[in-house]
Amino acid sequence: MKTKILIMLITFCSLQSCRKDAKIETAEKEEQTNIELKKTSPNNNLNISILLDLSDRINPEKYPSPAMQYYQRDIGYLMSVAKTLETHILSKRINQIDDKIQVFIDPEPFDPNLNKKIGELKYHFTKDTAIKDSIFMVSEKYGLISDFIYKAAIDDNHYVGSDIWGFFKNKVDDYCIDEGYRNILVILSDGYMYHKDAKMEQENRTSYLIPQWIEKNRLNNEKWQQRMEEKNFGFMVANTNLSNLEVLVLGINPNKGNPYEEDVIRRYWSQWFDEMKVAKHELKQADLPTHMDKIIRDFILKKE
C-alpha cells in the first residue's frame, strides 16, 4: 500500500514539474518573440536624408571662420551622420538590416558631374548588400564627395540660395518619407531661408527669412516675441502632416549685431515644424564637428 502511495506521489510531482517546464518554455518563447519584434520594429530601420544649403553662407571670404570654415564644419557633420549610420547597421543582425541614407540639394546643380557625385551618396543596405567593408566605406565616401561638392559650389561663386521651403512643400513627402522606417531629415543651414525664385509673402507669413526682414519688422529688440505673436510672423505652412518625419537642423549661425537674432530664427523654425506636425525637431548652432558628433549620434540613435 505504501509503495502504491509513493508511486502516485512521484507521478503527481512529475506531472506538476512537466507543467511548470511547459509554462517556463512558453514564457521564454513569448519573451523571445517580444525581443524579436522589438528588434525588427520599423523604428529600427533608418531612412536618413540630408538637405544641403549651398547658399553664400558657405563662402569663406564673405563669412570667414578662423577656427574652421563653415563648409568644413558641414563636411564634419555629414561624416558624423554617416558614421552613426554605420554604427547602427553594425549593431543589427544581418537579416534585420534595411537602412538608407541619401543627400539632396535644392535646387539641383546644373553640373551633371556634380549631380552624379550626389547620386553616389545614396545607399540602401539590406541583408543582401550589407558587406562589412562597404558599410565602413560610407563615412569615407561622404567625406571625400562632400568636400568635392562644397569646393565646386565655392569655386562656382554663383549663390542663388537654397529652396528649403519649396523642398518641404513639393519634395519631402516623396523623397524623405517611407513607410516602415524611422524617417530622419538632417538640414545643414545657418537658419536663414532664401531662394531668388521662391520668395513669397502672405501678410506677415513668408517662404523666406533674411536679416533684413527681421530688422525691417522690428524683431531685433526685447519685445520680439510679443510682436511675433501679435502680428502672426512666421513661415508660411508648406505641409500639413509630417508626423512620420524627424528633423535635425545643424549650423545655426545668426548675423552679429542683434542679440535676439538667434531667438527669432529658432522661433520661426520651431513654430514652422510644429505647424507641419513634425514628429520631433532640434536646432543646433554651427559648432565644431567634434562637439556636434555626440548630438548627432544621440538624435539618430534615439539616446535621451
Tab-separated table of C-alpha atoms in Angstrom:
chain	number	residue	atom	x	y	z
A	1	MET	CA	0.000	0.000	0.000
A	2	LYS	CA	2.802	2.391	0.965
A	3	THR	CA	4.557	1.540	-2.300
A	4	LYS	CA	1.432	2.456	-4.316
A	5	ILE	CA	1.071	5.773	-2.487
A	6	LEU	CA	4.754	6.531	-3.075
A	7	ILE	CA	4.406	5.771	-6.805
A	8	MET	CA	1.324	8.021	-7.027
A	9	LEU	CA	3.177	10.892	-5.294
A	10	ILE	CA	6.157	10.560	-7.621
A	11	THR	CA	3.857	10.514	-10.674
A	12	PHE	CA	1.956	13.598	-9.427
A	13	CYS	CA	5.181	15.537	-8.794
A	14	SER	CA	6.498	14.584	-12.222
A	15	LEU	CA	3.315	15.854	-13.898
A	16	GLN	CA	3.492	19.138	-11.971
A	17	SER	CA	7.140	19.547	-12.919
A	18	CYS	CA	6.324	18.981	-16.602
A	19	ARG	CA	3.565	21.589	-16.423
A	20	LYS	CA	5.964	24.095	-14.858
A	21	ASP	CA	8.597	23.345	-17.500
A	22	ALA	CA	5.986	23.826	-20.218
A	23	LYS	CA	4.927	27.166	-18.715
A	24	ILE	CA	8.550	28.299	-18.442
A	25	GLU	CA	9.217	27.236	-22.030
A	26	THR	CA	6.105	29.081	-23.229
A	27	ALA	CA	7.086	32.203	-21.287
A	28	GLU	CA	10.601	32.055	-22.720
A	29	LYS	CA	9.212	31.722	-26.243
A	30	GLU	CA	6.888	34.682	-25.690
A	31	GLU	CA	9.769	36.755	-24.306
A	32	GLN	CA	11.960	35.793	-27.260
A	33	THR	CA	9.153	36.720	-29.663
A	34	ASN	CA	8.794	40.114	-27.995
A	35	ILE	CA	12.536	40.676	-28.285
A	36	GLU	CA	12.480	39.754	-31.969
A	37	LEU	CA	9.515	42.074	-32.580
A	38	LYS	CA	11.412	44.919	-30.936
A	39	LYS	CA	14.493	44.193	-32.995
A	40	THR	CA	12.565	44.132	-36.264
A	41	SER	CA	10.398	47.139	-35.416
A	42	PRO	CA	10.081	49.644	-38.282
A	43	ASN	CA	11.657	52.256	-35.980
A	44	ASN	CA	14.834	50.186	-36.099
A	45	ASN	CA	15.128	50.746	-39.854
A	46	LEU	CA	16.590	54.168	-40.606
A	47	ASN	CA	15.819	56.304	-43.638
A	48	ILE	CA	18.182	59.276	-43.349
A	49	SER	CA	18.017	62.205	-45.766
A	50	ILE	CA	20.374	65.187	-45.716
A	51	LEU	CA	19.475	68.544	-47.287
A	52	LEU	CA	22.403	70.857	-48.011
A	53	ASP	CA	22.053	74.642	-48.038
A	54	LEU	CA	24.713	75.750	-50.535
A	55	SER	CA	23.892	79.450	-50.293
A	56	ASP	CA	26.573	82.079	-49.686
A	57	ARG	CA	26.727	81.028	-46.025
A	58	ILE	CA	29.495	78.611	-47.087
A	59	ASN	CA	31.559	81.351	-48.756
A	60	PRO	CA	34.804	81.546	-46.714
A	61	GLU	CA	35.541	85.055	-47.993
A	62	LYS	CA	32.154	86.511	-47.053
A	63	TYR	CA	31.815	84.597	-43.771
A	64	PRO	CA	35.344	83.657	-42.643
A	65	SER	CA	35.780	81.484	-39.574
A	66	PRO	CA	39.417	81.087	-38.480
A	67	ALA	CA	38.669	78.158	-36.142
A	68	MET	CA	37.165	76.144	-39.007
A	69	GLN	CA	35.417	77.329	-42.161
A	70	TYR	CA	31.670	76.696	-42.178
A	71	TYR	CA	31.762	74.447	-45.227
A	72	GLN	CA	34.359	72.297	-43.444
A	73	ARG	CA	32.054	72.062	-40.435
A	74	ASP	CA	29.302	70.839	-42.750
A	75	ILE	CA	31.591	68.122	-44.070
A	76	GLY	CA	32.318	67.070	-40.493
A	77	TYR	CA	28.585	66.893	-39.732
A	78	LEU	CA	27.997	64.787	-42.845
A	79	MET	CA	30.703	62.347	-41.817
A	80	SER	CA	29.238	62.106	-38.298
A	81	VAL	CA	25.813	61.263	-39.732
A	82	ALA	CA	27.360	58.605	-41.980
A	83	LYS	CA	29.421	57.110	-39.137
A	84	THR	CA	26.333	56.960	-36.943
A	85	LEU	CA	24.524	55.019	-39.653
A	86	GLU	CA	27.482	52.635	-39.843
A	87	THR	CA	27.280	52.074	-36.086
A	88	HIS	CA	23.537	51.472	-36.296
A	89	ILE	CA	23.826	48.941	-39.129
A	90	LEU	CA	26.669	47.022	-37.490
A	91	SER	CA	24.620	46.688	-34.291
A	92	LYS	CA	21.891	44.746	-36.139
A	93	ARG	CA	21.623	41.109	-37.125
A	94	ILE	CA	22.289	40.610	-40.807
A	95	ASN	CA	18.724	39.524	-41.621
A	96	GLN	CA	17.325	42.682	-39.977
A	97	ILE	CA	19.351	45.226	-41.949
A	98	ASP	CA	17.242	47.604	-44.045
A	99	ASP	CA	18.633	51.128	-43.797
A	100	LYS	CA	19.014	54.083	-46.179
A	101	ILE	CA	20.922	57.342	-46.500
A	102	GLN	CA	20.890	59.997	-49.244
A	103	VAL	CA	21.759	63.653	-49.919
A	104	PHE	CA	19.736	66.402	-51.601
A	105	ILE	CA	20.456	69.896	-52.895
A	106	ASP	CA	17.544	72.130	-53.878
A	107	PRO	CA	17.621	73.491	-56.492
A	108	GLU	CA	19.691	70.731	-58.029
A	109	PRO	CA	23.015	71.836	-59.571
A	110	PHE	CA	23.283	72.467	-63.313
A	111	ASP	CA	26.522	70.500	-63.455
A	112	PRO	CA	25.705	66.861	-64.413
A	113	ASN	CA	29.009	65.694	-62.951
A	114	LEU	CA	28.044	67.222	-59.607
A	115	ASN	CA	24.657	65.522	-59.712
A	116	LYS	CA	26.384	62.230	-60.433
A	117	LYS	CA	28.562	62.704	-57.354
A	118	ILE	CA	25.490	63.445	-55.223
A	119	GLY	CA	23.920	60.247	-56.551
A	120	GLU	CA	26.920	58.286	-55.275
A	121	LEU	CA	25.929	59.275	-51.731
A	122	LYS	CA	22.700	57.293	-51.958
A	123	TYR	CA	22.900	53.944	-50.148
A	124	HIS	CA	20.353	51.266	-49.306
A	125	PHE	CA	21.755	48.489	-47.140
A	126	THR	CA	19.849	45.196	-46.862
A	127	LYS	CA	20.819	41.688	-45.777
A	128	ASP	CA	21.905	41.084	-49.382
A	129	THR	CA	24.100	44.181	-49.739
A	130	ALA	CA	25.421	44.768	-46.212
A	131	ILE	CA	29.053	43.774	-46.665
A	132	LYS	CA	31.174	44.993	-43.760
A	133	ASP	CA	33.763	46.730	-45.946
A	134	SER	CA	31.081	48.576	-47.920
A	135	ILE	CA	29.409	49.731	-44.683
A	136	PHE	CA	32.676	51.213	-43.415
A	137	MET	CA	33.144	52.978	-46.767
A	138	VAL	CA	30.070	55.198	-46.266
A	139	SER	CA	31.636	57.819	-43.990
A	140	GLU	CA	34.844	57.889	-46.024
A	141	LYS	CA	32.910	58.445	-49.234
A	142	TYR	CA	30.730	61.090	-47.599
A	143	GLY	CA	33.856	62.971	-46.553
A	144	LEU	CA	35.502	62.858	-49.989
A	145	ILE	CA	32.437	63.604	-52.120
A	146	SER	CA	31.016	66.313	-49.861
A	147	ASP	CA	34.412	68.047	-49.953
A	148	PHE	CA	34.200	67.959	-53.757
A	149	ILE	CA	30.610	69.315	-53.726
A	150	TYR	CA	31.341	72.227	-51.391
A	151	LYS	CA	34.538	73.263	-53.162
A	152	ALA	CA	32.754	73.130	-56.519
A	153	ALA	CA	29.998	75.403	-55.174
A	154	ILE	CA	32.543	77.840	-53.717
A	155	ASP	CA	34.612	77.902	-56.931
A	156	ASP	CA	31.453	78.483	-58.983
A	157	ASN	CA	30.718	81.518	-56.766
A	158	HIS	CA	27.128	81.710	-58.040
A	159	TYR	CA	24.972	81.595	-54.938
A	160	VAL	CA	21.231	81.668	-55.687
A	161	GLY	CA	20.157	80.460	-52.264
A	162	SER	CA	18.576	77.224	-51.124
A	163	ASP	CA	14.881	76.469	-51.574
A	164	ILE	CA	14.280	74.758	-48.241
A	165	TRP	CA	10.678	75.967	-48.082
A	166	GLY	CA	9.945	74.591	-51.555
A	167	PHE	CA	11.599	71.291	-50.648
A	168	PHE	CA	9.157	70.845	-47.771
A	169	LYS	CA	6.217	71.823	-49.950
A	170	ASN	CA	6.968	69.750	-53.031
A	171	LYS	CA	9.503	67.034	-52.294
A	172	VAL	CA	9.835	65.971	-48.672
A	173	ASP	CA	6.881	63.541	-48.795
A	174	ASP	CA	8.154	61.722	-51.878
A	175	TYR	CA	11.881	61.875	-51.199
A	176	CYS	CA	12.272	61.575	-47.433
A	177	ILE	CA	9.350	59.582	-46.022
A	178	ASP	CA	8.984	55.817	-46.466
A	179	GLU	CA	6.609	53.503	-44.643
A	180	GLY	CA	8.257	51.019	-42.304
A	181	TYR	CA	11.189	53.299	-41.492
A	182	ARG	CA	12.169	55.899	-38.953
A	183	ASN	CA	12.465	58.881	-41.283
A	184	ILE	CA	15.087	61.477	-40.351
A	185	LEU	CA	15.881	64.656	-42.284
A	186	VAL	CA	19.124	66.453	-41.407
A	187	ILE	CA	19.287	70.043	-42.705
A	188	LEU	CA	22.612	71.878	-42.881
A	189	SER	CA	21.690	75.569	-42.763
A	190	ASP	CA	22.570	78.791	-40.949
A	191	GLY	CA	18.891	79.256	-40.113
A	192	TYR	CA	18.121	81.825	-42.767
A	193	MET	CA	15.949	80.715	-45.644
A	194	TYR	CA	16.024	82.267	-49.110
A	195	HIS	CA	15.886	81.408	-52.786
A	196	LYS	CA	15.559	84.025	-55.502
A	197	ASP	CA	12.761	82.157	-57.309
A	198	ALA	CA	10.789	81.197	-54.193
A	199	LYS	CA	10.174	84.472	-52.399
A	200	MET	CA	6.530	84.617	-51.289
A	201	GLU	CA	4.561	86.538	-48.695
A	202	GLN	CA	1.093	86.141	-47.165
A	203	GLU	CA	0.733	89.134	-44.871
A	204	ASN	CA	3.408	88.509	-42.202
A	205	ARG	CA	3.968	84.886	-43.220
A	206	THR	CA	6.792	84.268	-45.685
A	207	SER	CA	8.623	81.500	-47.532
A	208	TYR	CA	11.919	83.095	-46.544
A	209	LEU	CA	13.785	84.568	-43.596
A	210	ILE	CA	16.672	87.011	-44.002
A	211	PRO	CA	18.334	89.508	-41.628
A	212	GLN	CA	16.774	92.441	-43.481
A	213	TRP	CA	13.272	91.075	-42.833
A	214	ILE	CA	13.992	90.693	-39.118
A	215	GLU	CA	15.289	94.264	-38.883
A	216	LYS	CA	12.541	95.754	-41.066
A	217	ASN	CA	9.813	94.253	-38.887
A	218	ARG	CA	11.453	95.271	-35.618
A	219	LEU	CA	12.112	91.752	-34.376
A	220	ASN	CA	15.503	92.890	-33.116
A	221	ASN	CA	14.648	94.010	-29.593
A	222	GLU	CA	13.428	92.532	-26.311
A	223	LYS	CA	9.795	92.651	-27.484
A	224	TRP	CA	10.375	90.409	-30.496
A	225	GLN	CA	8.328	87.510	-29.102
A	226	GLN	CA	5.330	89.669	-28.259
A	227	ARG	CA	5.465	91.251	-31.708
A	228	MET	CA	5.709	87.868	-33.444
A	229	GLU	CA	2.611	86.621	-31.635
A	230	GLU	CA	0.556	89.797	-32.093
A	231	LYS	CA	1.413	90.216	-35.788
A	232	ASN	CA	1.480	86.485	-36.615
A	233	PHE	CA	5.014	86.454	-38.018
A	234	GLY	CA	6.420	83.157	-39.218
A	235	PHE	CA	6.981	80.887	-42.183
A	236	MET	CA	4.069	80.004	-44.441
A	237	VAL	CA	2.982	76.428	-43.737
A	238	ALA	CA	4.451	74.265	-46.504
A	239	ASN	CA	2.987	70.895	-45.494
A	240	THR	CA	0.106	69.700	-43.352
A	241	ASN	CA	1.176	66.396	-41.813
A	242	LEU	CA	4.785	65.360	-41.328
A	243	SER	CA	4.100	63.195	-38.294
A	244	ASN	CA	6.330	60.455	-39.728
A	245	LEU	CA	9.373	62.718	-40.006
A	246	GLU	CA	12.031	63.875	-37.548
A	247	VAL	CA	14.192	66.889	-38.383
A	248	LEU	CA	17.629	67.894	-37.121
A	249	VAL	CA	18.896	71.331	-38.213
A	250	LEU	CA	22.649	71.853	-37.864
A	251	GLY	CA	24.664	75.026	-38.396
A	252	ILE	CA	22.500	77.836	-36.970
A	253	ASN	CA	24.657	80.944	-37.359
A	254	PRO	CA	22.848	84.275	-36.794
A	255	ASN	CA	24.238	87.577	-38.004
A	256	LYS	CA	26.162	89.502	-35.413
A	257	GLY	CA	24.784	92.753	-34.017
A	258	ASN	CA	21.341	91.614	-32.901
A	259	PRO	CA	21.361	89.662	-29.614
A	260	TYR	CA	17.823	88.401	-30.342
A	261	GLU	CA	18.536	87.167	-33.874
A	262	GLU	CA	19.080	83.530	-32.904
A	263	ASP	CA	15.950	83.505	-30.730
A	264	VAL	CA	13.900	84.759	-33.679
A	265	ILE	CA	15.421	82.173	-36.021
A	266	ARG	CA	14.705	79.348	-33.589
A	267	ARG	CA	11.141	80.545	-33.064
A	268	TYR	CA	10.500	80.702	-36.820
A	269	TRP	CA	11.745	77.152	-37.421
A	270	SER	CA	10.210	75.576	-34.311
A	271	GLN	CA	6.824	77.145	-34.988
A	272	TRP	CA	7.022	76.012	-38.618
A	273	PHE	CA	7.830	72.426	-37.671
A	274	ASP	CA	5.059	72.375	-35.060
A	275	GLU	CA	2.519	73.700	-37.563
A	276	MET	CA	3.560	70.998	-40.041
A	277	LYS	CA	3.227	68.390	-37.257
A	278	VAL	CA	6.851	67.232	-37.493
A	279	ALA	CA	7.267	64.349	-35.030
A	280	LYS	CA	10.475	65.655	-33.451
A	281	HIS	CA	12.834	68.501	-34.193
A	282	GLU	CA	16.027	70.039	-32.854
A	283	LEU	CA	18.081	73.059	-33.946
A	284	LYS	CA	21.795	73.299	-33.175
A	285	GLN	CA	24.421	76.013	-33.636
A	286	ALA	CA	27.320	75.875	-36.093
A	287	ASP	CA	29.681	74.348	-33.559
A	288	LEU	CA	32.826	72.375	-34.314
A	289	PRO	CA	32.187	68.828	-35.597
A	290	THR	CA	33.964	67.282	-32.603
A	291	HIS	CA	31.357	68.874	-30.318
A	292	MET	CA	28.437	68.081	-32.615
A	293	ASP	CA	29.255	64.401	-33.056
A	294	LYS	CA	27.575	63.312	-29.807
A	295	ILE	CA	24.485	65.427	-30.529
A	296	ILE	CA	24.139	63.841	-33.968
A	297	ARG	CA	24.638	60.313	-32.619
A	298	ASP	CA	22.170	60.809	-29.779
A	299	PHE	CA	19.493	62.179	-32.107
A	300	ILE	CA	19.822	59.405	-34.688
A	301	LEU	CA	20.311	56.573	-32.191
A	302	LYS	CA	17.496	57.976	-30.027
A	303	LYS	CA	19.504	58.496	-26.852
A	304	GLU	CA	17.700	60.862	-24.496
